Amino acid sequence: SGAVTVTGTSTGAQDQNYGVFVTGANARVTSDSGAVTVTGTSTGGRDRNHGVYVAGTDARITSSTGALTVTGNAGNGRRDNYGVYVTGTNARIESASSTVSVTGTGAGNNDRNYGVYVNGSNARVASTSGAVGVTGTGGDGRNNNFGVYLNGADARVASAGAVTVIGNGGAGVSNNYGVYVNGNGARVASTDGNVAVTDQSAGTGANNSGVRLQNAARVEATGTGAVSVTGTGGNGTGTNYGVHALSNNTRIASTGNI
């Protein structure tokens, strides 16, 4: 089939207003041969207003051979407003063989406003062989505003090709990470391409890391590729790290160069 383009804008004023919402077991936006482009914008003014929201077991936005592009802009409310949100077992934004580009912008004046949030067992942004790029910017609220957040067992951004992740933590007070990877097997990874993670926090208080890896999370290239991780901590009061890897079995690794 041909190209698929989906553009959604929610103009609701308060809570749970989504630009594009793909929900339920095996719900999907997909093309067998053409490019897939999805753009979602929320204007909600309070909580849980996501730009693009993929939720449920095997819910997906996918392409086979065409380029896959997803852009989400969260509503500028209070808390829990995510630019692009992928959640649920095996939920995914994925291409079989082409490039994948995901860009998410969180917004809100309080807590937990993430640019790109991938949450759940085996949830992922991935391509079998094409390059994958993810860029996320957290909201400029108070605390816990992450640019890119991978959370859960095997939650990942991954490909056999090049993988690039860019995260910008919010300009809040504390715990505003550029990229946060958390959970056993959660990872930014490639089997044969280069992996580059570049991140910064704009937090003004404490504990604002550019990159935070925790609970057996990892950034890795398992084949011929190199790994590059560049993090800049917030200009705050203390414990602001550029790159912070903690907990058992957390690692930055490559069989090539680091």
mmCIF file of C-alpha atoms in Angstrom:
data_model
loop_
_atom_site.group_PDB
_atom_site.id
_atom_site.type_symbol
_atom_site.label_atom_id
_atom_site.label_comp_id
_atom_site.label_asym_id
_atom_site.label_seq_id
_atom_site.Cartn_x
_atom_site.Cartn_y
_atom_site.Cartn_z
ATOM 1 C CA SER A 1 0.000 0.000 0.000
ATOM 2 C CA GLY A 2 1.039 3.651 -0.248
ATOM 3 C CA ALA A 3 2.047 6.330 2.187
ATOM 4 C CA VAL A 4 0.065 6.919 5.375
ATOM 5 C CA THR A 5 -0.182 10.367 6.988
ATOM 6 C CA VAL A 6 -2.010 10.989 10.259
ATOM 7 C CA THR A 7 -2.257 14.461 11.790
ATOM 8 C CA GLY A 8 -4.219 15.087 14.967
ATOM 9 C CA THR A 9 -4.778 18.125 17.158
ATOM 10 C CA SER A 10 -6.737 18.132 20.396
ATOM 11 C CA THR A 11 -8.130 21.480 21.513
ATOM 12 C CA GLY A 12 -9.517 20.389 24.881
ATOM 13 C CA ALA A 13 -8.718 22.766 27.695
ATOM 14 C CA GLN A 14 -8.109 20.565 30.723
ATOM 15 C CA ASP A 15 -7.154 16.869 31.151
ATOM 16 C CA GLN A 16 -6.450 13.825 28.937
ATOM 17 C CA ASN A 17 -6.539 15.519 25.558
ATOM 18 C CA TYR A 18 -4.435 13.614 22.978
ATOM 19 C CA GLY A 19 -3.386 14.684 19.513
ATOM 20 C CA VAL A 20 -3.157 11.098 18.177
ATOM 21 C CA PHE A 21 -4.291 8.139 20.314
ATOM 22 C CA VAL A 22 -3.623 4.534 19.218
ATOM 23 C CA THR A 23 -5.032 2.256 21.911
ATOM 24 C CA GLY A 24 -6.048 -1.337 22.504
ATOM 25 C CA ALA A 25 -4.586 -4.761 21.786
ATOM 26 C CA ASN A 26 -3.118 -4.808 18.260
ATOM 27 C CA ALA A 27 -4.383 -1.297 17.444
ATOM 28 C CA ARG A 28 -2.200 0.098 14.690
ATOM 29 C CA VAL A 29 -1.244 2.763 12.195
ATOM 30 C CA THR A 30 0.770 1.042 9.474
ATOM 31 C CA SER A 31 1.805 0.736 5.839
ATOM 32 C CA ASP A 32 3.166 -2.291 4.002
ATOM 33 C CA SER A 33 5.317 -0.329 1.563
ATOM 34 C CA GLY A 34 4.979 3.447 1.912
ATOM 35 C CA ALA A 35 6.205 6.040 4.360
ATOM 36 C CA VAL A 36 4.284 6.573 7.609
ATOM 37 C CA THR A 37 4.087 10.060 9.124
ATOM 38 C CA VAL A 38 2.234 10.736 12.382
ATOM 39 C CA THR A 39 1.991 14.169 13.999
ATOM 40 C CA GLY A 40 0.045 14.852 17.183
ATOM 41 C CA THR A 41 -0.463 18.044 19.141
ATOM 42 C CA SER A 42 -2.335 18.596 22.379
ATOM 43 C CA THR A 43 -3.378 21.966 23.759
ATOM 44 C CA GLY A 44 -4.694 20.657 27.084
ATOM 45 C CA GLY A 45 -4.031 23.007 29.961
ATOM 46 C CA ARG A 46 -3.827 20.709 32.973
ATOM 47 C CA ASP A 47 -2.698 17.046 33.250
ATOM 48 C CA ARG A 48 -2.001 13.995 31.006
ATOM 49 C CA ASN A 49 -2.184 15.795 27.682
ATOM 50 C CA HIS A 50 -0.022 13.836 25.223
ATOM 51 C CA GLY A 51 0.884 14.652 21.646
ATOM 52 C CA VAL A 52 1.102 11.052 20.352
ATOM 53 C CA TYR A 53 -0.081 8.245 22.640
ATOM 54 C CA VAL A 54 0.373 4.530 21.790
ATOM 55 C CA ALA A 55 -1.107 2.362 24.544
ATOM 56 C CA GLY A 56 -1.905 -1.320 24.950
ATOM 57 C CA THR A 57 -0.464 -4.764 24.322
ATOM 58 C CA ASP A 58 0.974 -4.804 20.777
ATOM 59 C CA ALA A 59 -0.392 -1.320 20.000
ATOM 60 C CA ARG A 60 1.828 0.098 17.279
ATOM 61 C CA ILE A 61 2.816 2.634 14.675
ATOM 62 C CA THR A 62 4.810 0.731 12.066
ATOM 63 C CA SER A 63 6.154 0.679 8.533
ATOM 64 C CA SER A 64 7.639 -2.079 6.431
ATOM 65 C CA THR A 65 9.943 -0.459 3.859
ATOM 66 C CA GLY A 66 9.028 3.222 4.098
ATOM 67 C CA ALA A 67 10.459 5.854 6.423
ATOM 68 C CA LEU A 68 8.633 6.214 9.742
ATOM 69 C CA THR A 69 8.342 9.661 11.333
ATOM 70 C CA VAL A 70 6.492 10.466 14.567
ATOM 71 C CA THR A 71 6.271 13.941 16.116
ATOM 72 C CA GLY A 72 4.390 14.761 19.307
ATOM 73 C CA ASN A 73 3.835 18.005 21.209
ATOM 74 C CA ALA A 74 2.306 17.865 24.665
ATOM 75 C CA GLY A 75 -0.200 20.297 26.086
ATOM 76 C CA ASN A 76 1.330 23.049 28.194
ATOM 77 C CA GLY A 77 -0.403 22.239 31.442
ATOM 78 C CA ARG A 78 0.719 21.182 34.892
ATOM 79 C CA ARG A 79 2.034 17.595 35.104
ATOM 80 C CA ASP A 80 2.323 14.272 33.244
ATOM 81 C CA ASN A 81 2.194 15.825 29.772
ATOM 82 C CA TYR A 82 4.274 13.763 27.299
ATOM 83 C CA GLY A 83 5.232 14.597 23.740
ATOM 84 C CA VAL A 84 5.350 10.951 22.561
ATOM 85 C CA TYR A 85 4.173 8.190 24.910
ATOM 86 C CA VAL A 86 4.523 4.460 24.105
ATOM 87 C CA THR A 87 3.261 2.196 26.888
ATOM 88 C CA GLY A 88 2.225 -1.416 27.274
ATOM 89 C CA THR A 89 3.730 -4.857 26.711
ATOM 90 C CA ASN A 90 5.231 -4.954 23.215
ATOM 91 C CA ALA A 91 3.842 -1.503 22.338
ATOM 92 C CA ARG A 92 6.042 0.038 19.694
ATOM 93 C CA ILE A 93 7.024 2.520 17.039
ATOM 94 C CA GLU A 94 8.959 0.353 14.616
ATOM 95 C CA SER A 95 10.046 -0.170 11.013
ATOM 96 C CA ALA A 96 10.956 -3.497 9.467
ATOM 97 C CA SER A 97 13.750 -2.090 7.322
ATOM 98 C CA SER A 98 13.655 1.701 7.029
ATOM 99 C CA THR A 99 14.588 4.720 9.129
ATOM 100 C CA VAL A 100 12.698 5.727 12.250
ATOM 101 C CA SER A 101 12.599 9.295 13.577
ATOM 102 C CA VAL A 102 10.746 10.210 16.776
ATOM 103 C CA THR A 103 10.611 13.718 18.205
ATOM 104 C CA GLY A 104 8.710 14.598 21.363
ATOM 105 C CA THR A 105 8.318 17.786 23.358
ATOM 106 C CA GLY A 106 6.912 17.732 26.875
ATOM 107 C CA ALA A 107 5.295 20.782 28.405
ATOM 108 C CA GLY A 108 4.041 21.829 31.799
ATOM 109 C CA ASN A 109 4.871 24.002 34.779
ATOM 110 C CA ASN A 110 4.981 21.230 37.365
ATOM 111 C CA ASP A 111 6.348 17.641 37.447
ATOM 112 C CA ARG A 112 6.871 14.630 35.130
ATOM 113 C CA ASN A 113 6.573 16.258 31.738
ATOM 114 C CA TYR A 114 8.598 14.026 29.372
ATOM 115 C CA GLY A 115 9.581 14.573 25.765
ATOM 116 C CA VAL A 116 9.601 10.879 24.740
ATOM 117 C CA TYR A 117 8.447 8.189 27.190
ATOM 118 C CA VAL A 118 8.780 4.461 26.366
ATOM 119 C CA ASN A 119 7.295 2.424 29.209
ATOM 120 C CA GLY A 120 6.630 -1.262 29.714
ATOM 121 C CA SER A 121 8.041 -4.712 29.070
ATOM 122 C CA ASN A 122 9.473 -4.885 25.541
ATOM 123 C CA ALA A 123 8.062 -1.461 24.636
ATOM 124 C CA ARG A 124 10.282 0.094 22.005
ATOM 125 C CA VAL A 125 11.251 2.533 19.308
ATOM 126 C CA ALA A 126 13.129 0.385 16.823
ATOM 127 C CA SER A 127 14.060 -0.683 13.316
ATOM 128 C CA THR A 128 15.279 -4.062 12.178
ATOM 129 C CA SER A 129 18.038 -2.535 10.047
ATOM 130 C CA GLY A 130 17.454 1.184 9.457
ATOM 131 C CA ALA A 131 18.844 4.109 11.422
ATOM 132 C CA VAL A 132 16.840 5.178 14.476
ATOM 133 C CA GLY A 133 16.833 8.705 15.894
ATOM 134 C CA VAL A 134 14.980 9.860 19.008
ATOM 135 C CA THR A 135 14.942 13.449 20.258
ATOM 136 C CA GLY A 136 13.098 14.473 23.403
ATOM 137 C CA THR A 137 12.758 17.710 25.348
ATOM 138 C CA GLY A 138 11.299 17.807 28.846
ATOM 139 C CA GLY A 139 8.952 20.484 30.108
ATOM 140 C CA ASP A 140 10.273 23.467 32.026
ATOM 141 C CA GLY A 141 8.409 22.703 35.215
ATOM 142 C CA ARG A 142 9.693 21.824 38.675
ATOM 143 C CA ASN A 143 10.997 18.259 39.057
ATOM 144 C CA ASN A 144 11.386 15.000 37.097
ATOM 145 C CA ASN A 145 11.074 16.477 33.624
ATOM 146 C CA PHE A 146 13.060 14.123 31.365
ATOM 147 C CA GLY A 147 13.940 14.563 27.708
ATOM 148 C CA VAL A 148 13.877 10.829 26.887
ATOM 149 C CA TYR A 149 12.721 8.212 29.409
ATOM 150 C CA LEU A 150 12.984 4.430 28.874
ATOM 151 C CA ASN A 151 11.411 2.508 31.738
ATOM 152 C CA GLY A 152 10.799 -1.212 32.211
ATOM 153 C CA ALA A 153 12.302 -4.583 31.405
ATOM 154 C CA ASP A 154 13.660 -4.514 27.836
ATOM 155 C CA ALA A 155 12.203 -1.078 27.068
ATOM 156 C CA ARG A 156 14.487 0.185 24.348
ATOM 157 C CA VAL A 157 15.585 2.321 21.439
ATOM 158 C CA ALA A 158 17.326 -0.141 19.159
ATOM 159 C CA SER A 159 18.363 -1.217 15.658
ATOM 160 C CA ALA A 160 20.937 -3.196 13.757
ATOM 161 C CA GLY A 161 21.851 0.160 12.207
ATOM 162 C CA ALA A 162 22.907 3.465 13.746
ATOM 163 C CA VAL A 163 21.053 4.646 16.862
ATOM 164 C CA THR A 164 21.053 8.268 18.007
ATOM 165 C CA VAL A 165 19.319 9.613 21.115
ATOM 166 C CA ILE A 166 19.284 13.297 22.041
ATOM 167 C CA GLY A 167 17.652 14.385 25.282
ATOM 168 C CA ASN A 168 17.162 17.753 26.926
ATOM 169 C CA GLY A 169 16.004 17.796 30.528
ATOM 170 C CA GLY A 170 13.672 20.521 31.680
ATOM 171 C CA ALA A 171 14.782 23.795 33.216
ATOM 172 C CA GLY A 172 13.198 22.993 36.563
ATOM 173 C CA VAL A 173 14.625 22.452 40.035
ATOM 174 C CA SER A 174 15.616 18.814 40.677
ATOM 175 C CA ASN A 175 15.810 15.403 38.975
ATOM 176 C CA ASN A 176 15.543 16.756 35.460
ATOM 177 C CA TYR A 177 17.511 14.302 33.281
ATOM 178 C CA GLY A 178 18.316 14.601 29.605
ATOM 179 C CA VAL A 179 18.028 10.821 29.147
ATOM 180 C CA TYR A 180 16.909 8.369 31.825
ATOM 181 C CA VAL A 181 17.160 4.605 31.167
ATOM 182 C CA ASN A 182 15.770 2.499 34.011
ATOM 183 C CA GLY A 183 15.106 -1.222 34.352
ATOM 184 C CA ASN A 184 16.605 -4.656 33.801
ATOM 185 C CA GLY A 185 17.483 -4.829 30.109
ATOM 186 C CA ALA A 186 16.244 -1.327 29.338
ATOM 187 C CA ARG A 187 18.651 -0.010 26.740
ATOM 188 C CA VAL A 188 19.813 2.169 23.903
ATOM 189 C CA ALA A 189 21.463 -0.367 21.624
ATOM 190 C CA SER A 190 22.632 -1.482 18.209
ATOM 191 C CA THR A 191 23.894 -4.844 17.014
ATOM 192 C CA ASP A 192 26.080 -3.545 14.153
ATOM 193 C CA GLY A 193 25.822 0.255 14.020
ATOM 194 C CA ASN A 194 27.163 3.137 16.062
ATOM 195 C CA VAL A 195 25.304 4.306 19.169
ATOM 196 C CA ALA A 196 25.385 7.980 20.158
ATOM 197 C CA VAL A 197 23.673 9.435 23.221
ATOM 198 C CA THR A 198 23.931 13.195 23.745
ATOM 199 C CA ASP A 199 22.085 14.843 26.573
ATOM 200 C CA GLN A 200 21.930 17.752 28.932
ATOM 201 C CA SER A 201 19.967 18.870 31.949
ATOM 202 C CA ALA A 202 18.877 22.435 32.526
ATOM 203 C CA GLY A 203 17.868 21.901 36.160
ATOM 204 C CA THR A 204 18.823 24.610 38.624
ATOM 205 C CA GLY A 205 18.737 22.632 41.871
ATOM 206 C CA ALA A 206 20.177 19.231 42.786
ATOM 207 C CA ASN A 207 20.456 15.829 41.130
ATOM 208 C CA ASN A 208 20.163 16.970 37.520
ATOM 209 C CA SER A 209 22.116 14.533 35.341
ATOM 210 C CA GLY A 210 22.588 14.685 31.614
ATOM 211 C CA VAL A 211 22.401 10.870 31.337
ATOM 212 C CA ARG A 212 21.202 8.543 34.093
ATOM 213 C CA LEU A 213 21.363 4.735 33.770
ATOM 214 C CA GLN A 214 19.898 2.655 36.580
ATOM 215 C CA ASN A 215 18.878 -0.881 37.608
ATOM 216 C CA ALA A 216 20.806 -2.926 35.029
ATOM 217 C CA ALA A 217 20.073 -0.498 32.193
ATOM 218 C CA ARG A 218 22.629 -0.138 29.435
ATOM 219 C CA VAL A 219 23.918 1.729 26.416
ATOM 220 C CA GLU A 220 25.669 -0.723 24.132
ATOM 221 C CA ALA A 221 26.838 -1.806 20.692
ATOM 222 C CA THR A 222 27.163 -5.563 20.535
ATOM 223 C CA GLY A 223 28.654 -5.864 17.042
ATOM 224 C CA THR A 224 31.056 -3.693 15.079
ATOM 225 C CA GLY A 225 29.756 -0.287 16.135
ATOM 226 C CA ALA A 226 31.185 2.283 18.522
ATOM 227 C CA VAL A 227 29.459 3.872 21.513
ATOM 228 C CA SER A 228 29.539 7.571 22.359
ATOM 229 C CA VAL A 229 27.846 9.020 25.452
ATOM 230 C CA THR A 230 28.031 12.757 26.132
ATOM 231 C CA GLY A 231 26.183 14.225 29.088
ATOM 232 C CA THR A 232 26.038 17.671 30.680
ATOM 233 C CA GLY A 233 24.631 18.048 34.174
ATOM 234 C CA GLY A 234 22.524 20.939 35.352
ATOM 235 C CA ASN A 235 24.054 24.143 36.671
ATOM 236 C CA GLY A 236 22.523 23.762 40.099
ATOM 237 C CA THR A 237 23.396 23.361 43.750
ATOM 238 C CA GLY A 238 24.956 19.890 43.836
ATOM 239 C CA THR A 239 25.019 16.233 42.705
ATOM 240 C CA ASN A 240 24.576 17.280 39.084
ATOM 241 C CA TYR A 241 26.396 14.690 36.962
ATOM 242 C CA GLY A 242 27.116 14.634 33.269
ATOM 243 C CA VAL A 243 26.778 10.835 33.052
ATOM 244 C CA HIS A 244 25.539 8.821 36.033
ATOM 245 C CA ALA A 245 25.548 4.999 35.882
ATOM 246 C CA LEU A 246 24.413 3.329 39.095
ATOM 247 C CA SER A 247 23.149 -0.016 40.443
ATOM 248 C CA ASN A 248 24.406 -3.521 39.747
ATOM 249 C CA ASN A 249 24.927 -4.561 36.126
ATOM 250 C CA THR A 250 24.312 -1.108 34.694
ATOM 251 C CA ARG A 251 26.774 -0.552 31.869
ATOM 252 C CA ILE A 252 28.045 1.401 28.893
ATOM 253 C CA ALA A 253 29.653 -1.172 26.610
ATOM 254 C CA SER A 254 30.873 -1.968 23.137
ATOM 255 C CA THR A 255 32.788 -4.732 21.432
ATOM 256 C CA GLY A 256 34.229 -1.915 19.282
ATOM 257 C CA ASN A 257 35.206 1.554 20.497
ATOM 258 C CA ILE A 258 33.843 3.696 23.324
#
